C-alpha positions as a printed Julia matrix, in Angstrom:
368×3 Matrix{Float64}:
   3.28   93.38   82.38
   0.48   95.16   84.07
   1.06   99.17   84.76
   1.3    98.78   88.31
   3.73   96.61   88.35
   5.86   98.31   85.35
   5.48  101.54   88.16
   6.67   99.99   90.72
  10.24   98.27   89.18
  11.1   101.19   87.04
  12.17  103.67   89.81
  14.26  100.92   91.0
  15.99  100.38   87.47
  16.26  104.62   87.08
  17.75  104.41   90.71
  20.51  101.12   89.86
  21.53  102.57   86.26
  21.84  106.18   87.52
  23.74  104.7    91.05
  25.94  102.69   88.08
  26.53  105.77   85.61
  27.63  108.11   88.49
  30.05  105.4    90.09
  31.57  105.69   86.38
  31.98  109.36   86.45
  33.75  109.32   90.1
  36.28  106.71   89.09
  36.75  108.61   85.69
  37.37  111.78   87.99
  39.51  109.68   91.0
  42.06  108.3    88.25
  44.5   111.14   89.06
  44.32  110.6    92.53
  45.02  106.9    92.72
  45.33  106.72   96.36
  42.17  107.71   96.65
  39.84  105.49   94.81
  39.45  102.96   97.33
  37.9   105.4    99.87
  36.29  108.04   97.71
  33.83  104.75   96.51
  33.55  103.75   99.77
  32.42  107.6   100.53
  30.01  107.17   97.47
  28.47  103.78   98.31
  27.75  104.7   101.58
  25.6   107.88  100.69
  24.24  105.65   97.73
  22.91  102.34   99.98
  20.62  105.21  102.41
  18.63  105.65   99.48
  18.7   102.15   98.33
  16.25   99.51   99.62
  17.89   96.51  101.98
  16.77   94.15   98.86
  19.66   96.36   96.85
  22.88   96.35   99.13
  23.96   93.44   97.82
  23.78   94.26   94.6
  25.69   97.78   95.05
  27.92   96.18   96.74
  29.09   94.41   94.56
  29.17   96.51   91.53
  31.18   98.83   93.48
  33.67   96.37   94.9
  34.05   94.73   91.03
  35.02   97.77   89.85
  37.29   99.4    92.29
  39.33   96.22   92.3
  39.44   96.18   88.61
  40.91   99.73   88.66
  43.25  100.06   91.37
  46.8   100.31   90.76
  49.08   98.03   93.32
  51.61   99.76   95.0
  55.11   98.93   94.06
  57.53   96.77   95.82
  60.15   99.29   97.84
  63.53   98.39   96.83
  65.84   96.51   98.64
  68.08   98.86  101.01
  71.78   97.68  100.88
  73.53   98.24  103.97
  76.43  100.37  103.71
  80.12   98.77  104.16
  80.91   99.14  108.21
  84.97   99.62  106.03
  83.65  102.41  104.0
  83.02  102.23  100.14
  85.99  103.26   98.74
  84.43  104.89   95.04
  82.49  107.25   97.91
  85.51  107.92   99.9
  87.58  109.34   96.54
  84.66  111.47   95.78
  84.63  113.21   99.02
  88.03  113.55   99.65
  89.16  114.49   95.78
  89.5   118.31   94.66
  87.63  120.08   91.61
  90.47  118.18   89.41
  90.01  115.04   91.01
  92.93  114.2    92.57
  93.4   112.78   96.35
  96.0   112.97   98.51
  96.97  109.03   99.97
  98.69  107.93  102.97
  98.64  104.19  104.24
  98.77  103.17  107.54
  98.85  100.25  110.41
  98.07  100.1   113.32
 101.35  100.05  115.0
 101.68  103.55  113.14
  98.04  104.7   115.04
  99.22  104.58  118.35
  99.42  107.73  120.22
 102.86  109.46  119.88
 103.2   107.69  117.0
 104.07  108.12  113.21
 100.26  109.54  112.4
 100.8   111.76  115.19
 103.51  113.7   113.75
 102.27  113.67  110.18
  99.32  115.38  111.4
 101.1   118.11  113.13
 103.45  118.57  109.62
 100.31  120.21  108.06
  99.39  121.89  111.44
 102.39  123.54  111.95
 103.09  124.22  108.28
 103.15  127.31  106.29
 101.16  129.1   103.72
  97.97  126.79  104.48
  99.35  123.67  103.88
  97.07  122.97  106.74
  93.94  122.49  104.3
  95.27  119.74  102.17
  94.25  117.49  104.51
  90.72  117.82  103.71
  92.1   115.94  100.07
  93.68  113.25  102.19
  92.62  109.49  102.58
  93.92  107.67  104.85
  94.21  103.85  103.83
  93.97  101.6   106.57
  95.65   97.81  106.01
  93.57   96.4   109.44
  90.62   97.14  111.67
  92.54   98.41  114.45
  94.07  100.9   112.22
  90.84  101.79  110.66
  88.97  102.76  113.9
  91.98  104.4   114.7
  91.28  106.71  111.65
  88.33  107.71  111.97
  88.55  108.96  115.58
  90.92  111.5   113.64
  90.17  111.97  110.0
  87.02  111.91  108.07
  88.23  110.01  105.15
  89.19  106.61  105.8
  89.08  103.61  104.06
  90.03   99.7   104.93
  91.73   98.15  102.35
  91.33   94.26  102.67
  94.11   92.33  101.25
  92.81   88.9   101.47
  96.5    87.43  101.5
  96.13   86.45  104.7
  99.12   88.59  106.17
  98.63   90.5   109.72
  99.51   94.22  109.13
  98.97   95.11  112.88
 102.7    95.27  113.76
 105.74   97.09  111.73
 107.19   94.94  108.93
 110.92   94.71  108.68
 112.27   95.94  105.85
 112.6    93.52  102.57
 110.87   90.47  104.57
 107.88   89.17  103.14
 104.93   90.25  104.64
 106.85   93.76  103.67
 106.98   92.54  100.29
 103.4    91.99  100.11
 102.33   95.17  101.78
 104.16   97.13   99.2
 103.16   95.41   96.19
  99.2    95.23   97.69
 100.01   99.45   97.39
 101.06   99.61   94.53
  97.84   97.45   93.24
  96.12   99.43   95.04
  96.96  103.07   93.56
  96.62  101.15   90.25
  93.06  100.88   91.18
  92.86  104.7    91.95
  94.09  105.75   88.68
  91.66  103.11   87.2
  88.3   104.71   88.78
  90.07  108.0    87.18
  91.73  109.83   89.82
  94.88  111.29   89.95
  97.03  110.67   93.66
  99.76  112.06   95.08
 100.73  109.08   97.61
 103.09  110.5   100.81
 104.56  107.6   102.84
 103.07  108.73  106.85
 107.15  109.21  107.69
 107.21  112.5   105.53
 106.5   115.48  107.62
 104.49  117.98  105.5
 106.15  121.93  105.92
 104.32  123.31  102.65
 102.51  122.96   99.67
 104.35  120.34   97.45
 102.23  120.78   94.42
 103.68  123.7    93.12
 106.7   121.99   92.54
 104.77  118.85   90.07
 105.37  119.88   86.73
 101.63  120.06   84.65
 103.74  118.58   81.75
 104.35  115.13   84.26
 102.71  111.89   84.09
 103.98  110.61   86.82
 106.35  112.77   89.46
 107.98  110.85   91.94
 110.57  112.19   94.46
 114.13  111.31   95.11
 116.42  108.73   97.0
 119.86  110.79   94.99
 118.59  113.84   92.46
 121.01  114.66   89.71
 120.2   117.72   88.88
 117.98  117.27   85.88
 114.24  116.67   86.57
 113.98  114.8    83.83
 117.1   112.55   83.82
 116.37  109.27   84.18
 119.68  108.86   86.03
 117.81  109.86   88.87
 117.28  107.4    91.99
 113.75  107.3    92.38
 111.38  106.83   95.9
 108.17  105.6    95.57
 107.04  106.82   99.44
 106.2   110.17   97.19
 104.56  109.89   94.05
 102.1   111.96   92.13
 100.05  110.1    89.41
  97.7   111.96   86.62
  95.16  109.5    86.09
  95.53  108.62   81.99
  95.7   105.12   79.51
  99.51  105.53   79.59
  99.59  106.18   83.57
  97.89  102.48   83.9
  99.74  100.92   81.34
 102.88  101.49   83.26
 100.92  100.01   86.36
 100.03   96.72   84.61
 104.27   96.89   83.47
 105.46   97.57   87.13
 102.81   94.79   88.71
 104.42   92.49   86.12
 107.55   93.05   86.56
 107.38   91.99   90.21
 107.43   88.39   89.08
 110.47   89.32   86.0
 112.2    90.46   89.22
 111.17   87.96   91.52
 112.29   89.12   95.17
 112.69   93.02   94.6
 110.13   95.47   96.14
 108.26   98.09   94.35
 110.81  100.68   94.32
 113.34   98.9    93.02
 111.48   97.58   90.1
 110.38  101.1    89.01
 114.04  101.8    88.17
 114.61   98.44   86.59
 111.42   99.25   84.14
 111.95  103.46   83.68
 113.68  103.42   80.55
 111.82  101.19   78.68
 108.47  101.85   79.4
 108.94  105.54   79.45
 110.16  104.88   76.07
 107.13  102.66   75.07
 104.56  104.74   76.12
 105.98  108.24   75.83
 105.75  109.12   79.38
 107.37  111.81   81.23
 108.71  111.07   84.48
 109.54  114.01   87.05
 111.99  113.74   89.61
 111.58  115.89   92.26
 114.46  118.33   93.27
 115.56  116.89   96.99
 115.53  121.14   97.77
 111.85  121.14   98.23
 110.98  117.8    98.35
 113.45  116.64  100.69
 114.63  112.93  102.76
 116.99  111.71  104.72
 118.42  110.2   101.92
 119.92  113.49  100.67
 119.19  116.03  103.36
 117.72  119.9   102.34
 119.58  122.12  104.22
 117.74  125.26  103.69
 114.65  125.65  105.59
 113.47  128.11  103.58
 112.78  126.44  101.01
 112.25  122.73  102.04
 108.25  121.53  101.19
 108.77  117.98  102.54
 110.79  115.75  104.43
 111.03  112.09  104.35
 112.38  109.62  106.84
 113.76  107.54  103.77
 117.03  105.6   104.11
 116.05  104.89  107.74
 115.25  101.55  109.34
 113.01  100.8   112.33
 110.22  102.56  113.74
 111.96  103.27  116.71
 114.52  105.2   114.95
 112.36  107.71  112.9
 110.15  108.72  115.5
 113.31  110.05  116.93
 114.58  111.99  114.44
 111.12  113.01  113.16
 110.59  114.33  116.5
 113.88  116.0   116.37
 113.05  117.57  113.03
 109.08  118.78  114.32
 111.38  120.53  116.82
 113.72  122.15  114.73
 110.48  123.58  112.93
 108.97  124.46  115.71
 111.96  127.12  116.6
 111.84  128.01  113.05
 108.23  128.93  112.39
 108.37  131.26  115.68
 111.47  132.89  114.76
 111.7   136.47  113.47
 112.08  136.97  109.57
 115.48  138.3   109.83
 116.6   135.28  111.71
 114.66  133.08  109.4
 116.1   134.83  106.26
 119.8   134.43  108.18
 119.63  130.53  108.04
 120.12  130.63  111.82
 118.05  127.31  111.83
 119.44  124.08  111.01
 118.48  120.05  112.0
 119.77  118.93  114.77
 123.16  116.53  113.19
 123.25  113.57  113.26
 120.57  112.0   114.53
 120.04  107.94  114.49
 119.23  108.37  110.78
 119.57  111.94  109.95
 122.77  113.54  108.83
């Protein structure tokens, strides 16, 4: 190679190795930055090919290209977003509505029970009008829903609402006569359904919508009960299992034993083919609360009151139930008779309060 041409090439080869080695040392420097490689090399090129001749584009070019895609890092994939449930998921419902101790307050509804003036209508004003801020439990309540129309229903009133979907093919739009079989299965498809509750590890206290709320029940659950349910005909004895149990208000603490009896009651729906739920909790009492050492509460009908066996004293009384009472028609009438009676009572003076000059209005259709 002669020396003029051996001058002439090697500021070209100084210029590609030293365009190379510094390409290097940017990408070395870029790696933290990922996002921008691509354009910092683009940045670099640039600057690089206006002191490169046209015969050496190409060439850069390439290099630069090679090596950017060979270092690049793809972005990833963004995960498929799963539309939420237009019924409401019901794991996220419990959480909101639930307290520190995890426990939710449950009421189930239709949509005959929706209408204005109706049963949910005078539940709600129970808490309103109650004492000693009963009022606030109803941020712990979910209302479960057994049809759309009830469900949109809810949440035009209540934040926590969820659409329970049988699949049994039965329409729970209108009232169900007592003992007939669509009855049947919306009473069984409860009690499945608070068996699910106490299987995602909540405890529930469930309150039929017919019980009017007048204060704070809680305080009359023993913390020693697995299960405290209130009273068609109380004895006396909390603990008596002579007692004539009503399922329309039950507390449940969430436990192994507390589901055990659930998988006992749901079977014994078919070892007493034709009885509802109620009924089949006192057929099973003693020998399950024997089995798995489980203490059953019955409430005192004093405080936590029905029809059934009416609480007389207004002073005390924490519930009342429309129980032992047939037809829609006929509790709206004497629950609107009782709101009433309460009504008088809450604006009275404490004299004529503590004089018992208030008393239900006797008899009504159901009421006596």
């Amino acid at each position: 190679m002669k020396g003029g041409e051996a001058s002439s090439i090697s500021p070209l080869v100084s210029f590609v190795l030293g365009a190379a080695m510094a390409t290097v040392c940017v990408l070395f420097f870029m790696s933290a930055s990922p996002a921008r490689r691509l354009a910092d090399i683009t940045a670099f090129t640039s600057s690089a090919s206006a002191n490169a001749s046209d015969d050496d584009l190409p060439r850069l070019a390439d290099a630069a290209r090679d090596v950017a895609t060979s270092t690049a890092t793809p972005a990833p994939a963004p995960a498929p977003v799963e539309a939420p449930s237009p019924w409401g998921d019901l794991e996220e419902v419990l959480r909101r509505a639930a307290t520190p101790e995890r426990t939710v307050i449950m009421t189930q509804i239709n949509a005959a029970w929706t209408r204005p003036g109706s049963l949910l209508d005078l539940f709600f004003e129970s808490f309103r009008r109650g004492e000693g801020g009963v009022a606030r439990l109803l941020d712990h309540l979910v209302i479960v829903t057994m049809d759309p129309a009830a469900y949109e229903g809810c949440q035009a009133v209540h934040p926590h609402c969820y659409f329970l979907r049988t699949g049994n093919g039965v329409d729970y739009r209108s009232e169900k006569m007592f003992m007939s079989k669509d009855y049947l299965e919306m009473m069984w498809g409860r009690n499945r359904f608070q068996q699910t509750v106490l299987e995602l590890g909540y405890n529930f206290l469930f309150t039929d919508v017919d019980v009017m709320w007048f204060r704070d029940p809680f305080r009359h659950i023993s913390m020693a009960a697995d299960i405290a349910i209130s009273s068609d005909v109380y004895m006396g004895d909390p603990y008596s299992l002579r007692n004539f149990p009503n399922g329309g208000f039950l507390f449940v603490r969430a436990s192994n034993k507390t589901i055990d009896f659930y998988r006992a009651w749901q079977q014994g729906r078919w070892r007493f083919f034709g009885k509802h739920e109620q009924d089949v909790f006192n057929l099973i009492k003693h020998e399950q609360a024997a089995r798995l050492d489980l203490a059953i509460q019955f409430l005192d009908t004093t405080y936590i009151s029905g029809f059934c066996q009416l609480s007389k004293d207004l002073n005390k009384i924490c519930t009342l139930h429309a129980n032992c009472c047939v037809g829609l028609g006929a509790k709206l009438h004497d629950l609107r008779g009782v709101l009433d009676v309460w009504r008088n009572y809450t604006a009275g003076t404490p004299e004529e309060r503590r004089a018992g000059k208030f008393q239900w209005k006797l008899p009504g259709i159901c009421i006596h």
